[in-house]
């Protein structure tokens, strides 16, 4: 049960974070956007071991 709640929590956190990123990146030039996206993916991979 605890794992199930944590999974829902993860989805909510990453969902809102994703929406925030989309809104944020809509206001930055493409070059900087790609670099930011790469950094975000690196952080996610490092944190979750994908």
Coordinates of C-alpha atoms in Angstrom, one line a residue:
X1 CA 0.0 0.0 0.0
X2 CA 2.8 2.4 0.9
X3 CA 4.5 1.8 -2.4
X4 CA 1.3 2.5 -4.2
X5 CA 0.9 5.8 -2.4
X6 CA 4.5 6.7 -3.2
X7 CA 4.0 5.9 -6.9
X8 CA 0.9 8.2 -7.0
X9 CA 2.9 10.9 -5.2
X10 CA 5.8 10.5 -7.7
X11 CA 3.4 10.8 -10.7
X12 CA 1.8 14.0 -9.2
X13 CA 5.2 15.6 -8.4
X14 CA 6.6 14.8 -11.8
X15 CA 3.4 15.8 -13.6
X16 CA 3.3 19.2 -12.0
X17 CA 7.1 19.6 -12.5
X18 CA 6.6 18.7 -16.2
X19 CA 3.8 21.3 -16.6
X20 CA 6.0 23.8 -14.9
X21 CA 8.9 23.0 -17.3
X22 CA 6.7 23.3 -20.3
X23 CA 5.4 26.7 -19.2
X24 CA 9.0 27.8 -18.4
X25 CA 10.5 26.6 -21.6
X26 CA 7.9 28.3 -23.7
X27 CA 9.6 31.5 -22.7
X28 CA 13.2 30.6 -23.4
X29 CA 15.1 30.4 -26.8
X30 CA 15.4 27.0 -28.3
X31 CA 19.2 26.6 -27.7
X32 CA 18.9 27.2 -24.0
X33 CA 15.8 25.0 -23.9
X34 CA 17.6 22.0 -25.3
X35 CA 20.5 22.4 -22.8
X36 CA 18.0 22.7 -19.9
X37 CA 16.1 19.6 -21.0
X38 CA 19.4 17.7 -21.2
X39 CA 20.3 18.8 -17.7
X40 CA 16.8 17.8 -16.4
X41 CA 17.1 14.3 -18.0
X42 CA 20.6 13.9 -16.4
X43 CA 19.2 14.7 -13.0
X44 CA 16.3 12.3 -13.4
X45 CA 18.6 9.5 -14.5
X46 CA 21.0 10.1 -11.7
X47 CA 18.2 10.2 -9.1
X48 CA 16.3 7.2 -10.3
X49 CA 19.0 5.1 -11.9
X50 CA 17.4 4.8 -15.4

